[in-house]
Every structure is written in structure tokens, then in C-alpha cells.
mmCIF file of C-alpha atoms in Angstrom:
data_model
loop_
_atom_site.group_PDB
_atom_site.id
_atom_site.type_symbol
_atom_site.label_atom_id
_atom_site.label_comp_id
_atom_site.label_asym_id
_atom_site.label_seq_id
_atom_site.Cartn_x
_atom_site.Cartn_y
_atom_site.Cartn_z
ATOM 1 C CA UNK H 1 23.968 -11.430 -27.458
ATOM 2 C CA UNK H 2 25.433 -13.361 -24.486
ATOM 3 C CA UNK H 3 27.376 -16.563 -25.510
ATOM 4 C CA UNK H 4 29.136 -19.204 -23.336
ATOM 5 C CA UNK H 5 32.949 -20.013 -23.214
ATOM 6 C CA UNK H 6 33.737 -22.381 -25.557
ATOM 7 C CA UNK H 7 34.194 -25.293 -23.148
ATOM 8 C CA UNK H 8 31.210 -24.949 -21.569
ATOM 9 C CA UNK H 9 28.989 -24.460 -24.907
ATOM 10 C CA UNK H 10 30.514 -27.961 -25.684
ATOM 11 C CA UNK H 11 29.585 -29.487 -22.029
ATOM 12 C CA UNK H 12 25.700 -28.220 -23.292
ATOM 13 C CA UNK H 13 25.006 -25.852 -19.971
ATOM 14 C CA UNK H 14 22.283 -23.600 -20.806
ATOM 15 C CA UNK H 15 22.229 -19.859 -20.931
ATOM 16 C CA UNK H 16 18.945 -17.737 -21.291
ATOM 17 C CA UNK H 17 20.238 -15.485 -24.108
ATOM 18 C CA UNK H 18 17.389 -12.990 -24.174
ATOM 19 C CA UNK H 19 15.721 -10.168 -21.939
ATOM 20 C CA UNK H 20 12.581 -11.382 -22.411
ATOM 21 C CA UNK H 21 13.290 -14.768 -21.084
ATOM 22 C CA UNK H 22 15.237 -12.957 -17.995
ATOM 23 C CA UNK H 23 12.083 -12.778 -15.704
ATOM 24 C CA UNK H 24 13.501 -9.734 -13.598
ATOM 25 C CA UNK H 25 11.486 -6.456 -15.002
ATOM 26 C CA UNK H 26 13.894 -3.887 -16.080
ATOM 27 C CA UNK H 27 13.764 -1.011 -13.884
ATOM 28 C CA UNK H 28 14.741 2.864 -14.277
ATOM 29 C CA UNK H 29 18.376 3.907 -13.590
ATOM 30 C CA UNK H 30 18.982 5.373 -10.497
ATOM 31 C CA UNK H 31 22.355 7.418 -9.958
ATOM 32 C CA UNK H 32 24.973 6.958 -12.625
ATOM 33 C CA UNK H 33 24.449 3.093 -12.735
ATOM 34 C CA UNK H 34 22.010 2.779 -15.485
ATOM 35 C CA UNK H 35 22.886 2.915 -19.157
ATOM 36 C CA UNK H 36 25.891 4.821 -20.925
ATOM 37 C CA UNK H 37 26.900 7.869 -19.475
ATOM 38 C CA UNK H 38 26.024 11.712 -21.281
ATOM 39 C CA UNK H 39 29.436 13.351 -20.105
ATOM 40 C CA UNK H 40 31.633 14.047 -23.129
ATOM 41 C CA UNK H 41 34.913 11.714 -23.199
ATOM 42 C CA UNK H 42 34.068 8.455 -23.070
ATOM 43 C CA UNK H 43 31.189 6.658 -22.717
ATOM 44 C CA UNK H 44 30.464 2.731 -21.199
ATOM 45 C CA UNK H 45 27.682 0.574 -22.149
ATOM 46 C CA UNK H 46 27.047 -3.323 -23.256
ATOM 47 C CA UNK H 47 27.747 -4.582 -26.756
ATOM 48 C CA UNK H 48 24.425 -4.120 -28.725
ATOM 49 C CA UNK H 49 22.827 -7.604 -29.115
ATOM 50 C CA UNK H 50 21.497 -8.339 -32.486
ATOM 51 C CA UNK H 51 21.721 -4.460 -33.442
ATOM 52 C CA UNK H 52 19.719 -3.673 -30.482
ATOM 53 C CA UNK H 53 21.185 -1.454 -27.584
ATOM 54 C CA UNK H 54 21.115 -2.808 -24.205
ATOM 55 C CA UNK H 55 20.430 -0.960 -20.960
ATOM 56 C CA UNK H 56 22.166 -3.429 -18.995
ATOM 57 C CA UNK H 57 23.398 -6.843 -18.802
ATOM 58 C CA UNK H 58 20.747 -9.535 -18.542
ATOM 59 C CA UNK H 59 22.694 -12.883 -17.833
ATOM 60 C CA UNK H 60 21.658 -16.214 -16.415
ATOM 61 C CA UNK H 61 22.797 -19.520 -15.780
ATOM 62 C CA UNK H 62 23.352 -22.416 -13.022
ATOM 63 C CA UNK H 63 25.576 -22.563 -10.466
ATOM 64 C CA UNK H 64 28.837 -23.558 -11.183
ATOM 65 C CA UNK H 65 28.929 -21.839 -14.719
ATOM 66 C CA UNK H 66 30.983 -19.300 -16.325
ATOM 67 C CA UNK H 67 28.948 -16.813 -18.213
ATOM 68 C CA UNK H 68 31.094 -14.415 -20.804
ATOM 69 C CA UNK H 69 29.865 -10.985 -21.981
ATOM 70 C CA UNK H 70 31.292 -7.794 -23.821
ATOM 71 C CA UNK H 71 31.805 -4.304 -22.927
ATOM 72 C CA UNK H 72 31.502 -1.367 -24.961
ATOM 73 C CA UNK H 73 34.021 1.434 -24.281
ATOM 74 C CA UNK H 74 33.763 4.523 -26.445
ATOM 75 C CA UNK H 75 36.114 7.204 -26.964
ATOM 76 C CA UNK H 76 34.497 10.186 -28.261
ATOM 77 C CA UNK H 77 37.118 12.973 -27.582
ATOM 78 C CA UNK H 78 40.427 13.678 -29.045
ATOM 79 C CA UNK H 79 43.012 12.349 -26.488
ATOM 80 C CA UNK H 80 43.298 9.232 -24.866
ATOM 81 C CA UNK H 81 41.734 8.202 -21.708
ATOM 82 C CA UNK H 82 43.039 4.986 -19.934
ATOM 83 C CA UNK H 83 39.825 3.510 -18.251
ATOM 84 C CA UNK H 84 40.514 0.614 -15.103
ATOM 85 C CA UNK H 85 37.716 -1.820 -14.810
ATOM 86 C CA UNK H 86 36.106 -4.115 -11.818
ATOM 87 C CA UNK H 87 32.791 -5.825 -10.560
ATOM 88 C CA UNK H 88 30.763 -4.389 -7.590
ATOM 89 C CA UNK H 89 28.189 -5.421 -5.390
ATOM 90 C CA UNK H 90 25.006 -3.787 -5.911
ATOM 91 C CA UNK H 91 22.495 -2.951 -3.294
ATOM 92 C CA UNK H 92 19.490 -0.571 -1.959
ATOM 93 C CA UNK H 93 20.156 2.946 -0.113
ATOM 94 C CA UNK H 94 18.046 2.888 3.011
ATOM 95 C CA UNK H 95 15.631 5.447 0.793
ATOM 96 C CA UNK H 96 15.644 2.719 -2.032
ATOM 97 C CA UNK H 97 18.125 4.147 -4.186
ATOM 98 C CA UNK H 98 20.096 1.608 -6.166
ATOM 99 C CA UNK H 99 23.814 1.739 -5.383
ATOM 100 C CA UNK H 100 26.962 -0.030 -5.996
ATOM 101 C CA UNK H 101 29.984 -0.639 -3.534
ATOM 102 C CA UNK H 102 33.178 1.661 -3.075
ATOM 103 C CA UNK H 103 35.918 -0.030 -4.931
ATOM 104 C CA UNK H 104 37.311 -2.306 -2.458
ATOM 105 C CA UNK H 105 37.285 -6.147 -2.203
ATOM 106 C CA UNK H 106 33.744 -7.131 -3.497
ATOM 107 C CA UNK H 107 31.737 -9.589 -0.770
ATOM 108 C CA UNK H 108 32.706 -12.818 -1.661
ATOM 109 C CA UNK H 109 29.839 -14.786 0.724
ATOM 110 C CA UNK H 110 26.745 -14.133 3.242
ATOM 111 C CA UNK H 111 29.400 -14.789 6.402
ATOM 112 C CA UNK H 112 31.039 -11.437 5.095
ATOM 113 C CA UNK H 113 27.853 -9.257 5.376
ATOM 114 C CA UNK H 114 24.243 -9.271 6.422
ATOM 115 C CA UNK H 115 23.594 -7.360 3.243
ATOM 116 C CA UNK H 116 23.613 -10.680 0.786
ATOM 117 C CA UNK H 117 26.085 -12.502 -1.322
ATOM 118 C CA UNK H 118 28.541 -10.428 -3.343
ATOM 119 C CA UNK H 119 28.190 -10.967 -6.975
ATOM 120 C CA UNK H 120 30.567 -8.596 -7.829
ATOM 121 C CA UNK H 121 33.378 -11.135 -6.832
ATOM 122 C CA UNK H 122 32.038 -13.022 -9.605
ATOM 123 C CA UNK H 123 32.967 -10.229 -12.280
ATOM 124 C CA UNK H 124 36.445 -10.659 -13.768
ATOM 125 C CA UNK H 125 37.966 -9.309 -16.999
ATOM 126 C CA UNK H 126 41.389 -10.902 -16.748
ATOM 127 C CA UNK H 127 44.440 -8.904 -18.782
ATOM 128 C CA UNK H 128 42.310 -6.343 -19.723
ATOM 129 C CA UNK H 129 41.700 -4.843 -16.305
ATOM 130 C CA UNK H 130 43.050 -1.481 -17.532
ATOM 131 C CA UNK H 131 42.309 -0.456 -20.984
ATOM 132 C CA UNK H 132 43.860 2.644 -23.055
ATOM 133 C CA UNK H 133 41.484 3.835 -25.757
ATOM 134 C CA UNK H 134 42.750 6.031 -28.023
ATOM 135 C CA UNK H 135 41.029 8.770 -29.660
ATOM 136 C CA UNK H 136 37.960 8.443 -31.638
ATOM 137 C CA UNK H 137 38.117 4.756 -30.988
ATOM 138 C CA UNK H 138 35.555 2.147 -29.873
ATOM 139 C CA UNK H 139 36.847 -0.570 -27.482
ATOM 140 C CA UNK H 140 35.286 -4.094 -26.759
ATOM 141 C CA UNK H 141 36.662 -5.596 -23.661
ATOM 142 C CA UNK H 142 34.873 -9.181 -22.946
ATOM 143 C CA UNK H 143 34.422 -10.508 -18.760
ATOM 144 C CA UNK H 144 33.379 -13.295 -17.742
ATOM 145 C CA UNK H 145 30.906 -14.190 -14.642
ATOM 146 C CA UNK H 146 31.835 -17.420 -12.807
ATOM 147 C CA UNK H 147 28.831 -18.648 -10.559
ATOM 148 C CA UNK H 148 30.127 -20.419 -8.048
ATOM 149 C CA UNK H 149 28.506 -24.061 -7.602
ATOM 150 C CA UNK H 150 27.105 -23.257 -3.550
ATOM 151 C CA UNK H 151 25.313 -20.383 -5.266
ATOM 152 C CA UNK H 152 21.419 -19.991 -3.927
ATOM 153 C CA UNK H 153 19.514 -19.444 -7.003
ATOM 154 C CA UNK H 154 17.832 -15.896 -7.862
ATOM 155 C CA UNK H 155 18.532 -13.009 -8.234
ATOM 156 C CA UNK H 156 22.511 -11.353 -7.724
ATOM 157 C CA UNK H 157 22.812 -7.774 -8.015
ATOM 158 C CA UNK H 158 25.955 -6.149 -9.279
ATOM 159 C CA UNK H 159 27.388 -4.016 -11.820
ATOM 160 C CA UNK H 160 30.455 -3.205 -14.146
ATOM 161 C CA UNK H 161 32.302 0.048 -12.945
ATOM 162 C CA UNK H 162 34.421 1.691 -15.168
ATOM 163 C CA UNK H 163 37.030 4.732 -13.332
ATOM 164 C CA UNK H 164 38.977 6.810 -14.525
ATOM 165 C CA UNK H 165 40.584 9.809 -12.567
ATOM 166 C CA UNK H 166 38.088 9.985 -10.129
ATOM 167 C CA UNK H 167 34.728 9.216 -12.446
ATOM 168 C CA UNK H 168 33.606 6.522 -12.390
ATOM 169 C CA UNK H 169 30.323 5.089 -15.082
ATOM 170 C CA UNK H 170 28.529 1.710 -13.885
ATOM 171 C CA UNK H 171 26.262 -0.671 -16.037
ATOM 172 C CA UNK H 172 24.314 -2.661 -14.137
ATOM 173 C CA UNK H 173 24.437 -6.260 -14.192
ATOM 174 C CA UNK H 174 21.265 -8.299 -13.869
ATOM 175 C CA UNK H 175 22.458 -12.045 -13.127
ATOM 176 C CA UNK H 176 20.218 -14.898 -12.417
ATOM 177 C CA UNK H 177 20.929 -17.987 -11.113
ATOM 178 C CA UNK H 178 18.711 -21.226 -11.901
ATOM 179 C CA UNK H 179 16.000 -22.967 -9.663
ATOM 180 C CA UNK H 180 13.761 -22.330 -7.432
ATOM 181 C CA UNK H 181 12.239 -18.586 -6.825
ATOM 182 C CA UNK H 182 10.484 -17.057 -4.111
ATOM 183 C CA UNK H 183 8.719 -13.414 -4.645
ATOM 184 C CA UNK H 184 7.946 -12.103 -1.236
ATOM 185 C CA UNK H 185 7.244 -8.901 0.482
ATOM 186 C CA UNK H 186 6.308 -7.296 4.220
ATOM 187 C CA UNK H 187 5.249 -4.050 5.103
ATOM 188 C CA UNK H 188 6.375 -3.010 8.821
ATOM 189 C CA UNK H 189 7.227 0.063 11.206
ATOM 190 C CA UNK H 190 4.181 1.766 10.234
ATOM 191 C CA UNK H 191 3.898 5.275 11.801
ATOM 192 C CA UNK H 192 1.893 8.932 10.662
ATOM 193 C CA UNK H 193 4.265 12.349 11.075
ATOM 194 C CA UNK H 194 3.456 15.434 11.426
ATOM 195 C CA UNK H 195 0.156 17.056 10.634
ATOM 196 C CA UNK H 196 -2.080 19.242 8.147
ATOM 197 C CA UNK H 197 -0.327 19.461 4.791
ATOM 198 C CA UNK H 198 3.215 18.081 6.185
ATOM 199 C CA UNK H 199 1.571 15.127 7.445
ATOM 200 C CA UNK H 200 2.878 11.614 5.735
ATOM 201 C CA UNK H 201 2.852 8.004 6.524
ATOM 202 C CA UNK H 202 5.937 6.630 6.725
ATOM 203 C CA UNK H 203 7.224 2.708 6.637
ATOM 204 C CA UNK H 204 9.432 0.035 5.654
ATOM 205 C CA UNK H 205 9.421 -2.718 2.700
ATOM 206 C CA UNK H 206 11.386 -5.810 3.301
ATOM 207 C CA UNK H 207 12.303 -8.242 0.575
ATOM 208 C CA UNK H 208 11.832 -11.420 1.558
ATOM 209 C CA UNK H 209 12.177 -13.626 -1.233
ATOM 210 C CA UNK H 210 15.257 -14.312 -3.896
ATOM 211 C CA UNK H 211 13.986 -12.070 -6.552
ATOM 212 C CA UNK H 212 13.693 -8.324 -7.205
ATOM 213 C CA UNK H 213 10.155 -6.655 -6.656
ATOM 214 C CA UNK H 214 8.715 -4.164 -8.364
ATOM 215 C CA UNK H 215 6.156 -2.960 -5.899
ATOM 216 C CA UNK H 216 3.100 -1.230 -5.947
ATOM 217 C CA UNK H 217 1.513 0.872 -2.963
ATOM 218 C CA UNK H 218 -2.162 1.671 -1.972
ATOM 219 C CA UNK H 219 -3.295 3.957 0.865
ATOM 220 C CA UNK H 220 -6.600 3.581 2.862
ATOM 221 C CA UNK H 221 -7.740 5.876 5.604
ATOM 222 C CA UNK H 222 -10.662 5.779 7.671
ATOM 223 C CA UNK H 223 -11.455 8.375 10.362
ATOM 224 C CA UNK H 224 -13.274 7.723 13.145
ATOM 225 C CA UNK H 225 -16.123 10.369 11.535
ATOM 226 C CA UNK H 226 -16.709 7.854 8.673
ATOM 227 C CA UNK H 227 -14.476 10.209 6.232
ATOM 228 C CA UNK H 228 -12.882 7.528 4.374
ATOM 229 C CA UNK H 229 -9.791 7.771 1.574
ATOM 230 C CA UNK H 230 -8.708 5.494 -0.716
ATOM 231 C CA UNK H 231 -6.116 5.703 -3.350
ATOM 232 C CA UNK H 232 -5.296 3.568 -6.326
ATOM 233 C CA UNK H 233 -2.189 1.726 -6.687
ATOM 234 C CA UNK H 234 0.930 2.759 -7.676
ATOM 235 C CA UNK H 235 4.228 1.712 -9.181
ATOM 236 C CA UNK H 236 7.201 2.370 -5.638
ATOM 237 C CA UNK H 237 9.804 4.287 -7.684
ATOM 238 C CA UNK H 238 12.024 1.744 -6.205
ATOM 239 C CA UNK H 239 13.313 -1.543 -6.943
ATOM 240 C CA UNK H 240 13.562 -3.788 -4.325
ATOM 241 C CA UNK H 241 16.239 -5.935 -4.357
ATOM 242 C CA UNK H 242 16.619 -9.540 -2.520
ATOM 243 C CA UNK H 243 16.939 -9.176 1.536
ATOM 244 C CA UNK H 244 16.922 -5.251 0.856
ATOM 245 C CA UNK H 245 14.629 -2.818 3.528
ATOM 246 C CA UNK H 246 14.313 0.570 2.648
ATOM 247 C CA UNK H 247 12.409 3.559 4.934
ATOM 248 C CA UNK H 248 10.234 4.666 2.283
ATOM 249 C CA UNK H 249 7.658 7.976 2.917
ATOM 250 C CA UNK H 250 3.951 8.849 1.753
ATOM 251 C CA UNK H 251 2.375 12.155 2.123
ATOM 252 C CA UNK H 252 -0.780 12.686 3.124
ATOM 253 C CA UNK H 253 -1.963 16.327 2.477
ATOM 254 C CA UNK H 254 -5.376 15.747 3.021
ATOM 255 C CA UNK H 255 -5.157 15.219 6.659
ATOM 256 C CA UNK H 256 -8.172 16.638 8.905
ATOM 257 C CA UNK H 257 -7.951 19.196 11.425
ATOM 258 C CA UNK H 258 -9.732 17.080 13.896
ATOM 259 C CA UNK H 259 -10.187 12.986 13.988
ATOM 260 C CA UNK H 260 -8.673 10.000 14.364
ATOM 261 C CA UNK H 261 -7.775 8.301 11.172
ATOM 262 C CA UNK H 262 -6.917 4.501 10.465
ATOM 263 C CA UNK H 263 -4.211 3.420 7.735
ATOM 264 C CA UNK H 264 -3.558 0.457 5.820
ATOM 265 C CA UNK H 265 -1.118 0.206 3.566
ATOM 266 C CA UNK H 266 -1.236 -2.406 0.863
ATOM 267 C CA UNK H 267 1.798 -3.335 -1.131
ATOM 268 C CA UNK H 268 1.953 -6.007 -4.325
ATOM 269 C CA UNK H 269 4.208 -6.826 -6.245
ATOM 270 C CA UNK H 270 4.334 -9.585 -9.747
ATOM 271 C CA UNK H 271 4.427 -13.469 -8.290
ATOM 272 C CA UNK H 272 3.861 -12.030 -4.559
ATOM 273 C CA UNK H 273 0.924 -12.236 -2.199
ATOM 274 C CA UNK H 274 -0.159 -8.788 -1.060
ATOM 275 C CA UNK H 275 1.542 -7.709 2.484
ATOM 276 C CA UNK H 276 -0.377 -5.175 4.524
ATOM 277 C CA UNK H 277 0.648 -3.122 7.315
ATOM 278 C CA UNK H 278 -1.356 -0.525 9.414
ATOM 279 C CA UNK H 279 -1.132 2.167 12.135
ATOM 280 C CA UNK H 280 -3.326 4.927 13.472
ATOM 281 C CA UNK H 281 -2.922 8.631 14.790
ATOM 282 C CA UNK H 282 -4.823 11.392 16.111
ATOM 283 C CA UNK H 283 -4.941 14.729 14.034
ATOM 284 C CA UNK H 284 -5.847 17.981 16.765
ATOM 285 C CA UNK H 285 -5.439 21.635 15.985
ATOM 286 C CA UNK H 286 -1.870 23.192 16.059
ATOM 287 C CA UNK H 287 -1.151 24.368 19.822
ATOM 288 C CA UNK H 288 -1.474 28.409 18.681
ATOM 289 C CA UNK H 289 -5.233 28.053 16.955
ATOM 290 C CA UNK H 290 -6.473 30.299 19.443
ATOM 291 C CA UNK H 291 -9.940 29.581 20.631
ATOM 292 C CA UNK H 292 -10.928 28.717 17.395
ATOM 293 C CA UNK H 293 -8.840 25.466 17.982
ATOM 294 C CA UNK H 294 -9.752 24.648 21.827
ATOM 295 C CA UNK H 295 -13.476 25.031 20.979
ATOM 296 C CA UNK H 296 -12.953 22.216 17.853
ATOM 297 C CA UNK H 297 -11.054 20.292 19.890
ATOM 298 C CA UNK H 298 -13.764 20.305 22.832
ATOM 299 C CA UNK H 299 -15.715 19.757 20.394
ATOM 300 C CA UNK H 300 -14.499 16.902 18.263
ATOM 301 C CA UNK H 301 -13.838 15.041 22.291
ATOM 302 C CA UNK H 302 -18.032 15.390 22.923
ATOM 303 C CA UNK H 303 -18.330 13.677 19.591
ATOM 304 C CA UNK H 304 -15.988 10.688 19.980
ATOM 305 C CA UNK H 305 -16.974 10.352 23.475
ATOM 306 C CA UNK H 306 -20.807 10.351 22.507
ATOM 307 C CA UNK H 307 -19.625 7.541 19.739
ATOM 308 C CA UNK H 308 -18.217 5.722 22.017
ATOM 309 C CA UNK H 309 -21.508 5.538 24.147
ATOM 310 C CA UNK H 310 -23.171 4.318 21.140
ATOM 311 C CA UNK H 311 -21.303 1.820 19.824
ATOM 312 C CA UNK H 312 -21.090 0.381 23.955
ATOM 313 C CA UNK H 313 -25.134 0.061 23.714
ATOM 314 C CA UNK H 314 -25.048 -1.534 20.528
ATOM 315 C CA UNK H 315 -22.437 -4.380 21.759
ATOM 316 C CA UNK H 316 -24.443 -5.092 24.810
ATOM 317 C CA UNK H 317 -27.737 -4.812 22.709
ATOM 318 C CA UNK H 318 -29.347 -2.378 24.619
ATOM 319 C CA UNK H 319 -30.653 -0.200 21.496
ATOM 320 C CA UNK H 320 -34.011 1.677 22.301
ATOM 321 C CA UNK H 321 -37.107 0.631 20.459
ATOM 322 C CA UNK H 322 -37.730 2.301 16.945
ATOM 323 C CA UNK H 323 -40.432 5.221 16.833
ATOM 324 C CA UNK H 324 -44.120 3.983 16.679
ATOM 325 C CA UNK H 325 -47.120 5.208 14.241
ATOM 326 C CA UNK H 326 -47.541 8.923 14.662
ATOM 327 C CA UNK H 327 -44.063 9.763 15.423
ATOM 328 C CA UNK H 328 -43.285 11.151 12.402
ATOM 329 C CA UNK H 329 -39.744 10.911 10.719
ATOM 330 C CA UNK H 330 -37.580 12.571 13.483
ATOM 331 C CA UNK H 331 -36.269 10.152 16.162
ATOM 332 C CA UNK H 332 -37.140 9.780 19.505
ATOM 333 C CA UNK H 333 -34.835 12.078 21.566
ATOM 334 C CA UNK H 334 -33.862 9.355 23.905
ATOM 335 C CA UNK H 335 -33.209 6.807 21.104
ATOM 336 C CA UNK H 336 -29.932 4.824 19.398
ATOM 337 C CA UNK H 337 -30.861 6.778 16.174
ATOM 338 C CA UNK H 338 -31.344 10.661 18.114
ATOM 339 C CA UNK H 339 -27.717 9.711 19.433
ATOM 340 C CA UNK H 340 -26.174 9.143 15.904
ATOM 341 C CA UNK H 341 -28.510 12.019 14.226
ATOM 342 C CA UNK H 342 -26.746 14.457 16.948
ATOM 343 C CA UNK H 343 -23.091 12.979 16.172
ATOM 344 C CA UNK H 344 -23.410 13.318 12.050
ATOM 345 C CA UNK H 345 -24.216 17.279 12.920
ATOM 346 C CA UNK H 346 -21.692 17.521 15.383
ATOM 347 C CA UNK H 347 -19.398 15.987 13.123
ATOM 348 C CA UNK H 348 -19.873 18.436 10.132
#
């Protein structure tokens, strides 16, 4: 359970005490910064809060307050290990991992980097930098968060990052800061590589807003045959953190031999408005098909060229008439409908 300094709890600033009131979904680890780690010696994770084991930190507050939470370091093996402690900035890999900073002065403001403010300045455990836990022993070491007053509010990545000789375990911190919050999203750089079963759609997600995203993807593609795909959404396995882009990749194995398909990619994500981004490519036999492949391709050019024709005479509105009594069912040879009757065959 999170609980203020003393002075502050009598000054009657407000901290949201639980994860459920902590409106940033809680997403899956990624790397070693998630919850305690499995190797055997010694192990870091947050205080349990009312007998309940925490993931991570969930803390929020306004700017200019000092938040205080606890620690957990235990010692499972039978020597004593001498653990040094710090805050770190936490960010997105360009693939959308979830990362924290090398241990070096954390980013103390946006002048400093391009990649957002540096929460992990904010992280400070005072004596007990270092701490020596002896063996079989449980140590609670309590740090506090100071939110500086010129803080923007949302959300402020960063993480706890506990080293010793060379290891290093990270908890991830999930810090708030009061007012106003913005969920927004773009899709951009759009593009289609490669082709046939390697073929995949590849582009970038931007965070535009203050919060973290959980974002979901769906895929449409239409070929200029009238073969059309579309796929249901589905969860990113990325969190997308505030002013983050990551070059994310979607494969499409059912790409045609032949055709021209259309994509649209629609991302959501909770509180946002869907962003939508698009691009097209042309699928053609592999070089080495043989004749096989030059005939499809000669082919699949009489087809899109005879489209093309069509859809000209319908803008200009220069469609033949429609067959008259005793024509029977099949369409007059010279007619709109002979034109897309011969296209549908040559397209199968």
C-alpha cells in the first residue's frame, strides 16, 4: 500500500493508493523489468500491499509531491549479497520492447533529450543506496518519488534497478501525474516487403498523447481482382509509451501471385480515436517462374488493362445499352457487362 511522507499526509495532498484507480492498464513484462526475478540468490520486487503481491509500482500524485514506497529485497541463498540501488528512465526499443537506461545520470528534463522527461531522476532512496542482505534474510528498503512542481501531467515511465556484480533486476515503476490526459495515436511509413509467404506490411506507431496505449491492430486488403481480406483486431504485443515510435512488422502470408493489393491499417487503442494509415504494392511472379510466370504475368497486365477500360467508360457514362427481349441471359459481346464477364474469367 503506498502512503505519503508524514508532512505531506498532514498538508492533505492526495495519493491514488490503488491499481485499480491507476488508469494505466498493466502490461506484460518485457526483458528482465517486470516482476521479481527467477535466478536463485536474491530476488527484487514491491512490498505486497494488503497481502497482495504487486507486479510493479503503481504511484500517483500532483506535481510538486513526494510520493514514498517500499522495496522488497530477498535473500534466498546462503551468503551475503550486497545489492546497490538507483532510478532509471524507462522507454520503448525501436521494435517496442520496453527498456530502461544504462546506469548513468537519469534525464532530468525534455531540453536533455528528445526521448521525454526523465522520471528516473525522481527516484531516490537516500542512505540506503547500497544494501547488504545477509543470508536467508528479507530486506525492506523504502524511496521516495519527488514530482517536481513544472511536471506535465501523465504518464512517467521509469523503474527501480537493483545491481549487483554485473546483474542487474528492474521493477517497473508506473507513476502518474495529475490533470489533464490526452490518449492519442498515428499510424505512418506504411510500406509492403517482400512477396509470397515472406511478404509483410511493415509501419510505425507514434504516441501522441501523455498516456500509455495499449493498441490494437486490424489489416484490410483489397486487390484490384475484388479478392478482399480482412482480419479482426488484435492486442500490439507492445506498450506504447508517451512520445514513443516503434517500427513494428505484420506478415502477410496470404499474398497473391499476381495483383495489386490495397492496405489499411487500423489501430485503436482505450480513450483514443482510431488512426489509419495505408499503402499499396504490386505482387508479380518471382523473376525464375519460367514461362509459367511470364504467361501469368501477360496475363494478369490484359486484365488490369481491360479494367481499366471499363471503369474509364463508366466515369464518362458511356456504358452500352442492356440486352433487349430475345437476347437471352448472355451479354451482348460489345457491351459494359461482356467486358466485366471476360475479366471475372480472366481473373480466375
Amino acid at each position: 500500500m503506498h502512503v505519503l511522507l508524514p508532512a505531506l499526509k498532514r498538508a492533505g495532498v492526495l495519493l491514488l493508493t490503488t491499481a485499480a484507480l491507476y488508469a494505466t492498464p498493466a502490461a506484460p513484462a518485457y526483458g528482465a523489468y517486470g516482476a521479481a526475478a527467477d535466478e536463485p540468490g536474491w530476488t527484487a520486487e514491491p512490498v505486497a500491499g494488503s497481502g497482495a503481491a504487486r507486479p510493479y509500482f503503481y504511484l500517483a500524485g500532483d506535481a510538486g509531491t513526494v510520493l514514498e514506497d517500499r522495496l522488497a529485497l530477498a535473500n534466498t541463498s546462503d551468503r551475503a549479497h550486497t545489492v546497490t540501488l538507483r532510478g532509471a528512465d524507462a522507454y520503448n526499443t525501436a521494435d517496442g520492447a520496453f527498456a530502461v537506461r544504462p546506469g548513468r545520470p537519469p534525464v532530468t528534463s525534455d531540453a536533455d533529450t528528445a526521448e521525454g522527461p526523465g522520471a528516473g531522476a525522481w527516484i531516490s532512496f537516500g542512505a540506503g543506496a547500497t544494501v547488504t542482505v545477509p543470508p536467508r534474510t528479507r530486506a525492506v528498503v523504502p524511496f521516495t518519488v519527488t514530482v517536481p512542481p513544472s511536471s506535465p501531467p501523465g504518464d512517467h515511465p521509469a523503474a527501480v534497478v537493483a545491481t549487483e556484480a554485473g546483474r542487474e533486476v528492474g521493477v517497473r515503476v508506473h507513476l502518474r501525474v495529475s490533470g489533464p490526459t490526452l490518449a492519442a495515436l498515428t499510424v505512418e511509413d506504411v510500406a509492403v516487403h517482400g512477396r509470397g509467404a515472406a511478404a509483410r506490411v511493415a509501419y510505425t506507431l507514434v504516441n501522441r498523447g501523455n498516456v500509455a496505449l495499449a493498441p490494437e491492430l486490424a489489416v484490410r486488403a483489397e486487390g484490384t481482382f475484388g479478392r478482399e481480406r480482412a482480419g479482426a483486431p488484435r492486442p500490439l504485443p507492445v506498450e506504447l509509451l508517451p512520445g514513443r515510435r516503434v517500427r513494428l512488422t505484420e506478415p502477410w502470408p496470404a499474398a497473391p501471385a499476381l495483383d495489386r493489393v490495397a492496405f489499411t491499417l487500423t489501430v485503436t487503442a482505450p480513450g483514443a480515436a482510431p488512426a489509419t494509415g495505408s499503402a499499396a504494392a504490386w505482387f508479380t511472379p518471382r523473376p525464375g517462374a519460367g514461362w509459367a510466370g511470364a504467361g501469368l504475368l501477360l496475363l494478369g497486365g490484359g486484365a488490369v488493362a481491360a479494367l481499366f477500360l471499363v471503369r474509364r467508360r463508366r466515369l464518362r457514362g458511356g456504358g452500352a445499352p442492356g440486352p433487349g427481349p430475345g437476347d437471352g441471359e448472355r451479354p451482348d459481346p460489345g457491351s459494359e457487362a461482356a467486358a466485366d464477364h471476360e475479366l471475372t474469367g480472366a481473373a480466375r
